[in-house]
PDB file of C-alpha atoms in Angstrom:
ATOM      1  CA  MET E   5      64.821  20.009 -37.006  1.00 87.00           C
ATOM      2  CA  THR E   6      61.802  18.210 -35.427  1.00 95.00           C
ATOM      3  CA  ASN E   7      61.907  16.008 -32.404  1.00 97.00           C
ATOM      4  CA  ILE E   8      59.719  12.680 -32.591  1.00 97.00           C
ATOM      5  CA  GLN E   9      59.499  12.866 -28.878  1.00 97.00           C
ATOM      6  CA  LYS E  10      57.407  16.007 -28.857  1.00 98.00           C
ATOM      7  CA  CYS E  11      53.882  15.918 -30.063  1.00 98.00           C
ATOM      8  CA  GLY E  12      51.209  18.454 -30.849  1.00 98.00           C
ATOM      9  CA  VAL E  13      47.694  18.322 -30.602  1.00 98.00           C
ATOM     10  CA  ILE E  14      45.336  20.594 -32.544  1.00 98.00           C
ATOM     11  CA  GLY E  15      41.974  20.785 -31.304  1.00 98.00           C
ATOM     12  CA  VAL E  16      40.981  19.702 -27.718  1.00 97.00           C
ATOM     13  CA  GLY E  17      37.411  19.022 -27.801  1.00 95.00           C
ATOM     14  CA  PHE E  18      36.264  15.605 -26.712  1.00 95.00           C
ATOM     15  CA  VAL E  19      38.329  13.854 -29.358  1.00 96.00           C
ATOM     16  CA  GLY E  20      41.694  15.996 -29.115  1.00 97.00           C
ATOM     17  CA  ALA E  21      41.531  15.981 -25.321  1.00 98.00           C
ATOM     18  CA  THR E  22      41.313  12.139 -24.985  1.00 98.00           C
ATOM     19  CA  CYS E  23      44.026  11.764 -27.548  1.00 98.00           C
ATOM     20  CA  ALA E  24      46.104  13.955 -25.403  1.00 98.00           C
ATOM     21  CA  TYR E  25      45.385  12.160 -22.298  1.00 98.00           C
ATOM     22  CA  THR E  26      46.102   8.677 -23.783  1.00 98.00           C
ATOM     23  CA  LEU E  27      49.291  10.064 -25.197  1.00 98.00           C
ATOM     24  CA  ALA E  28      50.602  11.641 -22.322  1.00 97.00           C
ATOM     25  CA  VAL E  29      50.097   8.360 -20.137  1.00 96.00           C
ATOM     26  CA  SER E  30      51.636   6.155 -22.872  1.00 96.00           C
ATOM     27  CA  GLY E  31      55.213   7.140 -22.138  1.00 95.00           C
ATOM     28  CA  LEU E  32      55.871   7.823 -25.917  1.00 97.00           C
ATOM     29  CA  PHE E  33      56.510  11.632 -25.673  1.00 98.00           C
ATOM     30  CA  SER E  34      58.585  13.882 -23.385  1.00 97.00           C
ATOM     31  CA  ASP E  35      56.480  16.893 -24.476  1.00 98.00           C
ATOM     32  CA  LEU E  36      52.842  17.592 -25.610  1.00 98.00           C
ATOM     33  CA  VAL E  37      51.719  20.704 -27.149  1.00 98.00           C
ATOM     34  CA  LEU E  38      47.774  21.419 -26.973  1.00 98.00           C
ATOM     35  CA  VAL E  39      46.427  24.025 -29.347  1.00 98.00           C
ATOM     36  CA  ASP E  40      43.158  25.168 -29.610  1.00 98.00           C
ATOM     37  CA  MET E  41      40.974  28.294 -30.549  1.00 95.00           C
ATOM     38  CA  ASN E  42      39.845  28.559 -27.177  1.00 97.00           C
ATOM     39  CA  ARG E  43      42.971  29.034 -25.375  1.00 97.00           C
ATOM     40  CA  ASP E  44      41.429  28.673 -21.971  1.00 98.00           C
ATOM     41  CA  LYS E  45      40.077  25.209 -23.009  1.00 98.00           C
ATOM     42  CA  ALA E  46      43.775  24.125 -23.879  1.00 98.00           C
ATOM     43  CA  ILE E  47      45.155  25.683 -20.611  1.00 98.00           C
ATOM     44  CA  GLY E  48      42.647  23.684 -18.476  1.00 98.00           C
ATOM     45  CA  GLU E  49      43.146  20.518 -20.317  1.00 98.00           C
ATOM     46  CA  ALA E  50      46.946  20.752 -19.994  1.00 98.00           C
ATOM     47  CA  ALA E  51      46.610  21.499 -16.291  1.00 98.00           C
ATOM     48  CA  ASP E  52      44.067  18.618 -15.675  1.00 98.00           C
ATOM     49  CA  ILE E  53      46.779  16.131 -17.716  1.00 98.00           C
ATOM     50  CA  ASN E  54      49.759  17.535 -15.846  1.00 97.00           C
ATOM     51  CA  HIS E  55      48.063  16.907 -12.517  1.00 97.00           C
ATOM     52  CA  GLY E  56      48.356  13.089 -13.220  1.00 96.00           C
ATOM     53  CA  VAL E  57      51.639  12.961 -14.534  1.00 93.00           C
ATOM     54  CA  ALA E  58      53.201  11.827 -11.539  1.00 93.00           C
ATOM     55  CA  PHE E  59      51.140   8.584 -11.499  1.00 95.00           C
ATOM     56  CA  SER E  60      52.619   7.796 -15.146  1.00 93.00           C
ATOM     57  CA  LYS E  61      56.091   8.448 -17.176  1.00 92.00           C
ATOM     58  CA  PRO E  62      57.522  12.059 -17.303  1.00 95.00           C
ATOM     59  CA  CYS E  63      55.616  14.197 -19.674  1.00 97.00           C
ATOM     60  CA  ARG E  64      55.317  18.216 -19.966  1.00 97.00           C
ATOM     61  CA  VAL E  65      51.970  19.074 -21.281  1.00 98.00           C
ATOM     62  CA  MET E  66      51.430  22.718 -22.074  1.00 98.00           C
ATOM     63  CA  ALA E  67      48.946  24.876 -23.968  1.00 98.00           C
ATOM     64  CA  GLY E  68      50.404  26.799 -26.720  1.00 98.00           C
ATOM     65  CA  ASP E  69      49.999  28.186 -30.182  1.00 97.00           C
ATOM     66  CA  TYR E  70      51.170  27.320 -33.918  1.00 98.00           C
ATOM     67  CA  ALA E  71      54.768  28.626 -33.118  1.00 98.00           C
ATOM     68  CA  ASP E  72      55.334  26.039 -30.201  1.00 98.00           C
ATOM     69  CA  LEU E  73      54.545  23.370 -32.866  1.00 98.00           C
ATOM     70  CA  ALA E  74      57.721  24.041 -34.552  1.00 98.00           C
ATOM     71  CA  GLU E  75      59.674  21.258 -33.291  1.00 98.00           C
ATOM     72  CA  CYS E  76      56.965  18.757 -33.144  1.00 98.00           C
ATOM     73  CA  GLY E  77      57.641  15.272 -34.849  1.00 98.00           C
ATOM     74  CA  LEU E  78      54.063  14.251 -34.774  1.00 98.00           C
ATOM     75  CA  ILE E  79      51.048  16.574 -35.105  1.00 98.00           C
ATOM     76  CA  ILE E  80      47.593  15.107 -34.495  1.00 98.00           C
ATOM     77  CA  ILE E  81      44.804  17.091 -36.245  1.00 98.00           C
ATOM     78  CA  ALA E  82      41.639  16.775 -34.131  1.00 97.00           C
ATOM     79  CA  ALA E  83      40.083  20.287 -34.926  1.00 96.00           C
ATOM     80  CA  GLY E  84      36.716  20.169 -36.207  1.00 88.00           C
ATOM     81  CA  ALA E  85      32.717  20.481 -35.842  1.00 80.00           C
ATOM     82  CA  ASN E  86      31.458  17.576 -33.635  1.00 72.00           C
ATOM     83  CA  GLN E  87      29.339  14.907 -35.508  1.00 68.00           C
ATOM     84  CA  LYS E  88      25.501  15.695 -34.621  1.00 71.00           C
ATOM     85  CA  PRO E  89      23.025  12.700 -33.724  1.00 72.00           C
ATOM     86  CA  GLY E  90      21.824  11.334 -36.999  1.00 74.00           C
ATOM     87  CA  GLU E  91      24.596  13.215 -39.075  1.00 68.00           C
ATOM     88  CA  SER E  92      26.791  11.032 -41.322  1.00 66.00           C
ATOM     89  CA  ARG E  93      30.603  11.463 -41.363  1.00 58.00           C
ATOM     90  CA  LEU E  94      30.355  13.145 -45.080  1.00 62.00           C
ATOM     91  CA  GLU E  95      27.664  15.434 -43.849  1.00 71.00           C
ATOM     92  CA  LEU E  96      30.611  17.084 -41.668  1.00 70.00           C
ATOM     93  CA  LEU E  97      32.534  17.772 -44.641  1.00 77.00           C
ATOM     94  CA  GLY E  98      31.389  21.142 -45.524  1.00 74.00           C
ATOM     95  CA  ARG E  99      31.646  22.547 -41.896  1.00 79.00           C
ATOM     96  CA  ASN E 100      35.234  21.028 -41.559  1.00 84.00           C
ATOM     97  CA  LYS E 101      36.895  22.020 -44.847  1.00 87.00           C
ATOM     98  CA  GLY E 102      37.267  25.665 -43.704  1.00 87.00           C
ATOM     99  CA  ILE E 103      38.205  24.871 -40.332  1.00 92.00           C
ATOM    100  CA  LEU E 104      41.166  22.264 -41.781  1.00 94.00           C
ATOM    101  CA  SER E 105      42.161  24.990 -44.326  1.00 93.00           C
ATOM    102  CA  SER E 106      42.914  27.505 -41.431  1.00 94.00           C
ATOM    103  CA  VAL E 107      44.839  24.752 -39.512  1.00 97.00           C
ATOM    104  CA  ILE E 108      46.947  23.583 -42.413  1.00 97.00           C
ATOM    105  CA  ALA E 109      47.733  27.317 -43.261  1.00 97.00           C
ATOM    106  CA  GLN E 110      48.964  28.226 -39.810  1.00 98.00           C
ATOM    107  CA  LEU E 111      50.760  24.895 -39.257  1.00 98.00           C
ATOM    108  CA  THR E 112      52.824  24.785 -42.502  1.00 98.00           C
ATOM    109  CA  ALA E 113      54.162  28.491 -41.641  1.00 98.00           C
ATOM    110  CA  VAL E 114      56.123  27.011 -38.795  1.00 98.00           C
ATOM    111  CA  ASN E 115      56.676  23.472 -39.502  1.00 98.00           C
ATOM    112  CA  ARG E 116      56.909  21.448 -42.746  1.00 97.00           C
ATOM    113  CA  GLU E 117      58.798  18.478 -41.398  1.00 98.00           C
ATOM    114  CA  ALA E 118      56.558  16.758 -39.204  1.00 98.00           C
ATOM    115  CA  ILE E 119      54.219  13.958 -39.895  1.00 98.00           C
ATOM    116  CA  LEU E 120      50.534  14.907 -39.748  1.00 98.00           C
ATOM    117  CA  LEU E 121      47.979  12.517 -38.392  1.00 98.00           C
ATOM    118  CA  VAL E 122      44.476  13.663 -39.183  1.00 98.00           C
ATOM    119  CA  VAL E 123      41.611  12.638 -36.885  1.00 97.00           C
ATOM    120  CA  SER E 124      38.785  14.801 -37.731  1.00 92.00           C
ATOM    121  CA  ASN E 125      35.788  13.348 -39.654  1.00 88.00           C
ATOM    122  CA  PRO E 126      35.316  12.632 -42.305  1.00 88.00           C
ATOM    123  CA  VAL E 127      38.789  11.618 -41.874  1.00 94.00           C
ATOM    124  CA  ASP E 128      39.458  10.088 -45.580  1.00 94.00           C
ATOM    125  CA  VAL E 129      38.389  13.108 -47.307  1.00 93.00           C
ATOM    126  CA  LEU E 130      40.032  15.460 -44.834  1.00 94.00           C
ATOM    127  CA  THR E 131      43.222  13.525 -45.208  1.00 96.00           C
ATOM    128  CA  CYS E 132      43.226  13.888 -48.985  1.00 95.00           C
ATOM    129  CA  LEU E 133      42.962  17.683 -48.406  1.00 94.00           C
ATOM    130  CA  ALA E 134      45.379  17.918 -45.768  1.00 96.00           C
ATOM    131  CA  GLN E 135      47.994  16.664 -48.169  1.00 96.00           C
ATOM    132  CA  GLN E 136      46.872  18.694 -50.993  1.00 94.00           C
ATOM    133  CA  LEU E 137      46.871  21.866 -48.714  1.00 95.00           C
ATOM    134  CA  SER E 138      50.237  20.923 -47.014  1.00 97.00           C
ATOM    135  CA  GLY E 139      52.208  19.817 -49.970  1.00 96.00           C
ATOM    136  CA  PHE E 140      53.854  17.311 -47.894  1.00 97.00           C
ATOM    137  CA  PRO E 141      54.735  13.869 -49.308  1.00 96.00           C
ATOM    138  CA  ALA E 142      51.868  11.470 -49.111  1.00 94.00           C
ATOM    139  CA  GLY E 143      53.487   9.281 -46.636  1.00 96.00           C
ATOM    140  CA  ARG E 144      53.659  11.945 -44.082  1.00 98.00           C
ATOM    141  CA  VAL E 145      49.833  12.848 -44.017  1.00 98.00           C
ATOM    142  CA  LEU E 146      47.964   9.982 -42.716  1.00 98.00           C
ATOM    143  CA  GLY E 147      44.470   9.518 -41.118  1.00 98.00           C
ATOM    144  CA  SER E 148      43.323   7.369 -38.171  1.00 98.00           C
ATOM    145  CA  GLY E 149      41.381   5.340 -40.801  1.00 97.00           C
ATOM    146  CA  THR E 150      39.589   2.310 -39.952  1.00 98.00           C
ATOM    147  CA  VAL E 151      42.039   1.438 -37.165  1.00 98.00           C
ATOM    148  CA  LEU E 152      39.263   1.961 -34.543  1.00 98.00           C
ATOM    149  CA  ASP E 153      36.459   0.164 -36.769  1.00 98.00           C
ATOM    150  CA  THR E 154      38.906  -2.765 -37.041  1.00 98.00           C
ATOM    151  CA  ALA E 155      39.435  -2.771 -33.148  1.00 98.00           C
ATOM    152  CA  ARG E 156      35.472  -3.012 -32.757  1.00 98.00           C
ATOM    153  CA  LEU E 157      35.177  -5.839 -35.276  1.00 98.00           C
ATOM    154  CA  LYS E 158      38.075  -7.794 -33.253  1.00 98.00           C
ATOM    155  CA  TYR E 159      36.172  -6.988 -30.136  1.00 97.00           C
ATOM    156  CA  LEU E 160      32.973  -8.092 -31.251  1.00 97.00           C
ATOM    157  CA  LEU E 161      34.142 -11.298 -32.874  1.00 96.00           C
ATOM    158  CA  GLY E 162      35.988 -12.171 -29.678  1.00 96.00           C
ATOM    159  CA  GLN E 163      33.007 -11.576 -27.752  1.00 95.00           C
ATOM    160  CA  ARG E 164      30.906 -13.675 -29.921  1.00 94.00           C
ATOM    161  CA  LEU E 165      33.545 -16.535 -30.199  1.00 94.00           C
ATOM    162  CA  GLY E 166      34.786 -16.544 -26.642  1.00 94.00           C
ATOM    163  CA  VAL E 167      38.288 -15.742 -27.538  1.00 95.00           C
ATOM    164  CA  ASP E 168      40.752 -12.878 -26.832  1.00 97.00           C
ATOM    165  CA  SER E 169      40.234 -10.110 -29.394  1.00 96.00           C
ATOM    166  CA  ARG E 170      43.894  -9.932 -29.592  1.00 96.00           C
ATOM    167  CA  ASN E 171      43.804 -13.381 -31.249  1.00 96.00           C
ATOM    168  CA  VAL E 172      41.325 -12.099 -33.896  1.00 97.00           C
ATOM    169  CA  HIS E 173      43.002 -11.236 -37.173  1.00 97.00           C
ATOM    170  CA  ALA E 174      40.501  -9.234 -39.475  1.00 97.00           C
ATOM    171  CA  PHE E 175      40.035  -5.923 -41.058  1.00 98.00           C
ATOM    172  CA  ILE E 176      37.682  -3.474 -41.878  1.00 98.00           C
ATOM    173  CA  ILE E 177      38.785  -1.179 -44.738  1.00 98.00           C
ATOM    174  CA  GLY E 178      37.556   1.526 -47.077  1.00 96.00           C
ATOM    175  CA  GLU E 179      35.787   4.777 -45.969  1.00 95.00           C
ATOM    176  CA  HIS E 180      35.901   4.988 -41.979  1.00 94.00           C
ATOM    177  CA  GLY E 181      31.935   5.354 -42.362  1.00 89.00           C
ATOM    178  CA  ASP E 182      28.989   4.014 -44.171  1.00 90.00           C
ATOM    179  CA  SER E 183      30.742   2.166 -47.235  1.00 94.00           C
ATOM    180  CA  GLU E 184      33.230   0.661 -45.117  1.00 96.00           C
ATOM    181  CA  LEU E 185      33.488  -3.337 -45.610  1.00 97.00           C
ATOM    182  CA  ALA E 186      34.687  -6.213 -43.385  1.00 98.00           C
ATOM    183  CA  VAL E 187      37.359  -8.449 -45.031  1.00 98.00           C
ATOM    184  CA  TRP E 188      36.078 -11.894 -44.133  1.00 97.00           C
ATOM    185  CA  SER E 189      37.932 -13.906 -47.040  1.00 96.00           C
ATOM    186  CA  SER E 190      41.171 -13.804 -45.030  1.00 95.00           C
ATOM    187  CA  ALA E 191      39.766 -13.269 -41.564  1.00 96.00           C
ATOM    188  CA  ASN E 192      41.258 -15.979 -39.023  1.00 96.00           C
ATOM    189  CA  ILE E 193      41.487 -16.747 -35.318  1.00 96.00           C
ATOM    190  CA  SER E 194      45.264 -17.432 -34.853  1.00 94.00           C
ATOM    191  CA  GLY E 195      45.307 -18.832 -38.334  1.00 93.00           C
ATOM    192  CA  ALA E 196      42.195 -20.910 -38.018  1.00 92.00           C
ATOM    193  CA  ASP E 197      39.762 -20.011 -40.870  1.00 92.00           C
ATOM    194  CA  LEU E 198      36.994 -17.718 -39.538  1.00 94.00           C
ATOM    195  CA  ASP E 199      34.323 -19.910 -41.016  1.00 89.00           C
ATOM    196  CA  ASP E 200      35.906 -23.214 -39.372  1.00 89.00           C
ATOM    197  CA  TYR E 201      36.189 -21.510 -36.247  1.00 92.00           C
ATOM    198  CA  CYS E 202      32.686 -20.293 -36.058  1.00 91.00           C
ATOM    199  CA  ARG E 203      31.470 -24.083 -36.813  1.00 87.00           C
ATOM    200  CA  ILE E 204      33.564 -25.041 -33.845  1.00 85.00           C
ATOM    201  CA  ALA E 205      31.887 -22.259 -31.567  1.00 85.00           C
ATOM    202  CA  GLY E 206      28.623 -23.865 -32.514  1.00 88.00           C
ATOM    203  CA  ILE E 207      27.367 -21.103 -34.886  1.00 88.00           C
ATOM    204  CA  THR E 208      25.317 -22.670 -37.699  1.00 81.00           C
ATOM    205  CA  LYS E 209      24.736 -19.637 -39.916  1.00 86.00           C
ATOM    206  CA  PRO E 210      28.119 -17.829 -39.829  1.00 88.00           C
ATOM    207  CA  ALA E 211      27.235 -15.635 -42.790  1.00 90.00           C
ATOM    208  CA  ASP E 212      24.038 -14.298 -41.093  1.00 92.00           C
ATOM    209  CA  GLU E 213      25.925 -13.809 -37.691  1.00 92.00           C
ATOM    210  CA  LEU E 214      29.024 -11.987 -39.349  1.00 95.00           C
ATOM    211  CA  SER E 215      26.555  -9.761 -41.433  1.00 95.00           C
ATOM    212  CA  ARG E 216      25.212  -8.692 -38.248  1.00 96.00           C
ATOM    213  CA  ILE E 217      28.600  -8.201 -36.469  1.00 96.00           C
ATOM    214  CA  TYR E 218      29.629  -5.782 -39.554  1.00 96.00           C
ATOM    215  CA  GLU E 219      26.423  -3.781 -39.176  1.00 97.00           C
ATOM    216  CA  HIS E 220      27.075  -3.371 -35.532  1.00 97.00           C
ATOM    217  CA  VAL E 221      30.530  -2.205 -36.455  1.00 97.00           C
ATOM    218  CA  ARG E 222      29.560   0.181 -39.297  1.00 95.00           C
ATOM    219  CA  ASP E 223      26.770   1.792 -37.031  1.00 95.00           C
ATOM    220  CA  ALA E 224      28.627   1.686 -33.796  1.00 95.00           C
ATOM    221  CA  ALA E 225      29.577   5.333 -34.101  1.00 92.00           C
ATOM    222  CA  TYR E 226      25.859   6.491 -34.614  1.00 89.00           C
ATOM    223  CA  GLN E 227      24.752   4.246 -31.578  1.00 93.00           C
ATOM    224  CA  ILE E 228      27.430   5.729 -29.215  1.00 95.00           C
ATOM    225  CA  ILE E 229      26.509   9.430 -30.273  1.00 90.00           C
ATOM    226  CA  ASP E 230      22.796   8.679 -29.859  1.00 92.00           C
ATOM    227  CA  SER E 231      23.466   7.583 -26.312  1.00 95.00           C
ATOM    228  CA  LYS E 232      26.229   9.989 -25.084  1.00 93.00           C
ATOM    229  CA  GLY E 233      26.466  12.536 -27.700  1.00 89.00           C
ATOM    230  CA  ALA E 234      30.131  11.874 -28.842  1.00 90.00           C
ATOM    231  CA  THR E 235      32.870   9.080 -29.359  1.00 94.00           C
ATOM    232  CA  TYR E 236      36.163   9.536 -28.120  1.00 96.00           C
ATOM    233  CA  TYR E 237      37.443   6.939 -25.863  1.00 98.00           C
ATOM    234  CA  GLY E 238      37.862   4.506 -28.602  1.00 97.00           C
ATOM    235  CA  ILE E 239      39.460   6.823 -31.140  1.00 98.00           C
ATOM    236  CA  GLY E 240      41.768   8.022 -28.480  1.00 98.00           C
ATOM    237  CA  MET E 241      43.198   4.567 -27.816  1.00 98.00           C
ATOM    238  CA  ALA E 242      43.608   4.153 -31.691  1.00 98.00           C
ATOM    239  CA  VAL E 243      45.545   7.332 -32.052  1.00 98.00           C
ATOM    240  CA  ARG E 244      47.860   6.177 -29.318  1.00 98.00           C
ATOM    241  CA  ARG E 245      48.320   2.727 -31.115  1.00 98.00           C
ATOM    242  CA  ILE E 246      49.227   4.637 -34.319  1.00 98.00           C
ATOM    243  CA  ALA E 247      51.562   7.170 -32.704  1.00 98.00           C
ATOM    244  CA  GLU E 248      53.298   4.142 -31.034  1.00 98.00           C
ATOM    245  CA  ALA E 249      53.711   2.494 -34.465  1.00 98.00           C
ATOM    246  CA  ILE E 250      55.336   6.003 -35.493  1.00 98.00           C
ATOM    247  CA  VAL E 251      57.635   6.725 -32.699  1.00 98.00           C
ATOM    248  CA  ARG E 252      59.018   3.052 -32.160  1.00 98.00           C
ATOM    249  CA  ASN E 253      59.583   2.577 -35.898  1.00 98.00           C
ATOM    250  CA  GLU E 254      57.642  -0.776 -35.766  1.00 98.00           C
ATOM    251  CA  HIS E 255      56.527  -1.231 -39.232  1.00 98.00           C
ATOM    252  CA  SER E 256      53.276  -2.521 -37.883  1.00 98.00           C
ATOM    253  CA  VAL E 257      50.467  -3.111 -40.464  1.00 98.00           C
ATOM    254  CA  LEU E 258      47.603  -0.854 -39.338  1.00 98.00           C
ATOM    255  CA  PRO E 259      44.595   0.101 -41.593  1.00 98.00           C
ATOM    256  CA  VAL E 260      45.138   3.652 -41.379  1.00 98.00           C
ATOM    257  CA  THR E 261      44.027   6.267 -44.095  1.00 97.00           C
ATOM    258  CA  SER E 262      46.792   6.612 -46.714  1.00 93.00           C
ATOM    259  CA  MET E 263      47.384   7.771 -50.326  1.00 94.00           C
ATOM    260  CA  ILE E 264      46.478   5.058 -52.741  1.00 94.00           C
ATOM    261  CA  TYR E 265      48.408   4.881 -55.919  1.00 94.00           C
ATOM    262  CA  GLY E 266      47.176   1.804 -58.321  1.00 94.00           C
ATOM    263  CA  HIS E 267      46.628  -0.376 -55.039  1.00 96.00           C
ATOM    264  CA  TYR E 268      43.236  -2.639 -55.539  1.00 96.00           C
ATOM    265  CA  GLY E 269      42.639  -0.640 -58.753  1.00 95.00           C
ATOM    266  CA  VAL E 270      42.274   2.890 -56.895  1.00 95.00           C
ATOM    267  CA  ASP E 271      44.460   5.562 -57.781  1.00 93.00           C
ATOM    268  CA  GLY E 272      45.062   9.036 -56.387  1.00 93.00           C
ATOM    269  CA  ILE E 273      42.509   8.832 -53.167  1.00 94.00           C
ATOM    270  CA  CYS E 274      42.861   8.269 -49.503  1.00 95.00           C
ATOM    271  CA  LEU E 275      41.322   5.386 -47.941  1.00 96.00           C
ATOM    272  CA  GLY E 276      41.881   3.126 -44.771  1.00 97.00           C
ATOM    273  CA  VAL E 277      43.656   0.189 -46.109  1.00 98.00           C
ATOM    274  CA  PRO E 278      46.384  -2.080 -44.429  1.00 98.00           C
ATOM    275  CA  THR E 279      49.595  -0.032 -44.391  1.00 98.00           C
ATOM    276  CA  ILE E 280      53.002  -0.399 -43.030  1.00 98.00           C
ATOM    277  CA  VAL E 281      53.563   2.363 -40.443  1.00 98.00           C
ATOM    278  CA  GLY E 282      56.738   3.400 -39.228  1.00 98.00           C
ATOM    279  CA  ARG E 283      59.046   6.418 -38.426  1.00 97.00           C
ATOM    280  CA  ASN E 284      58.267   7.939 -41.743  1.00 97.00           C
ATOM    281  CA  GLY E 285      54.478   7.572 -41.232  1.00 98.00           C
ATOM    282  CA  ALA E 286      52.680   5.472 -44.152  1.00 98.00           C
ATOM    283  CA  GLU E 287      55.627   3.663 -45.613  1.00 98.00           C
ATOM    284  CA  ALA E 288      53.646   1.461 -47.941  1.00 97.00           C
ATOM    285  CA  VAL E 289      50.110   0.325 -48.813  1.00 97.00           C
ATOM    286  CA  LEU E 290      49.846  -3.650 -48.686  1.00 96.00           C
ATOM    287  CA  ASP E 291      47.945  -5.411 -51.445  1.00 94.00           C
ATOM    288  CA  MET E 292      45.952  -8.055 -49.015  1.00 94.00           C
ATOM    289  CA  PRO E 293      44.076 -10.535 -51.081  1.00 95.00           C
ATOM    290  CA  LEU E 294      40.357  -9.678 -51.547  1.00 97.00           C
ATOM    291  CA  SER E 295      37.539 -11.746 -52.908  1.00 97.00           C
ATOM    292  CA  GLU E 296      35.941 -10.344 -56.184  1.00 97.00           C
ATOM    293  CA  GLU E 297      32.894  -8.756 -54.175  1.00 97.00           C
ATOM    294  CA  GLU E 298      35.265  -7.134 -51.590  1.00 98.00           C
ATOM    295  CA  LEU E 299      37.286  -5.761 -54.270  1.00 97.00           C
ATOM    296  CA  ALA E 300      34.133  -4.379 -55.877  1.00 97.00           C
ATOM    297  CA  GLN E 301      33.037  -3.062 -52.599  1.00 97.00           C
ATOM    298  CA  LEU E 302      36.233  -1.355 -51.842  1.00 97.00           C
ATOM    299  CA  GLN E 303      36.202   0.416 -55.132  1.00 96.00           C
ATOM    300  CA  ARG E 304      32.648   1.503 -54.571  1.00 95.00           C
ATOM    301  CA  SER E 305      33.987   3.004 -51.396  1.00 95.00           C
ATOM    302  CA  ALA E 306      36.815   4.731 -53.345  1.00 95.00           C
ATOM    303  CA  ASN E 307      34.247   6.274 -55.710  1.00 94.00           C
ATOM    304  CA  THR E 308      32.270   7.541 -52.676  1.00 90.00           C
ATOM    305  CA  MET E 309      35.241   9.231 -51.471  1.00 90.00           C
ATOM    306  CA  ARG E 310      36.329  10.937 -54.908  1.00 91.00           C
ATOM    307  CA  GLU E 311      32.608  12.069 -55.691  1.00 88.00           C
ATOM    308  CA  MET E 312      32.789  14.076 -52.377  1.00 84.00           C
ATOM    309  CA  ILE E 313      36.150  15.415 -53.239  1.00 84.00           C
ATOM    310  CA  ASN E 314      34.824  16.403 -56.774  1.00 83.00           C
ATOM    311  CA  LYS E 315      32.091  18.138 -55.141  1.00 76.00           C
ATOM    312  CA  LEU E 316      34.279  20.212 -53.263  1.00 72.00           C
ATOM    313  CA  ASP E 317      36.581  20.951 -56.142  1.00 66.00           C
ATOM    314  CA  GLY E 318      33.433  22.121 -58.047  1.00 59.00           C
TER     315      GLY E 318
END
C-alpha cells in the first residue's frame, strides 16, 4: 500500500534537488526520499533542505535507496545526463535511455503502485519508455510535458500585454522541445480574444509579435543553458504544480506528457497535451479545439517523437 503523503525523487542533480526543495516547502508531503547514484550528494541535499524546514511546514527529508521508495505514492524521475550547451533534447535520448532502464528496473522491484512523474529529458520519449518498461497503466506514468513551456508563454504574454500572467489562458502543446507549438486559436485574456486584446494593447501586427514570443518560449531553455549551464528553478516549480494537482485530487487541466489514444489523430504516443490531472495521475486527455494548421503541427510533432522511438527499437 502506497502513501500519497510520501514522495520519492530519483536523481538529485540540479533539477532533482530543486524539485525536492520546492516539494519540501510546498506542504504537500510528510516525507521526501531522495535517491541518487551519488549517495553523499543525496545526503547533503537532504540535510540542506531539512535545515530550512523550521521555516515551512513539517516534512521529513531523507537520503535513501530504492527500498525506501516502497511506500511512496508519487515518484519523480529526474535521473539523467544534463543537457549540454547547443544540444537538443532529442540528442540526450541515447545517453538517458540506459539510465532510465536501470531506474525503472530497480524501482518496480519494490513499488508497482506509485504514480511516476518523469522529468528527465527528452521527457516525451522517456515517458513512453517508462510506461513500456514499467508495465504500469498509462495514466500512472506521466511527464512534466509542456507545463513549463506554457508557464513561459503566459509570463511573456503577460509582460507584453501588461496583465497578470495568471489571467493569460493559452497552451504550448506537443513535444517539450523544438517541435512544440502555441495554440493561438483559443488563447484569451480572461475570456477576451487574444487578437482583440492585442489591438486594445496597441499592437498593430499581433501575428508578428506572437511569433516572436513563441520563438522565445521554444528557445528559452537553450538561452538559459548558454547563460548559466542548466535550467532548474522553472521546472522545479512546474513539478510542484503537477504534484499539487495529484495529491489534492484537483482534476486540474495541465499540459502534461500523457499517452494519447486516438486524440488529435494521434495514437500510441506520448505528448504534452491538455490533460485532467488528479489522484489517479493523468486521468483523461482533452480534445481542445485546434485550427487546421495547429492540428497539422501537432501531428508533425507526434511523428517526430515516433521516429525517435522507432530508432530506439531499431
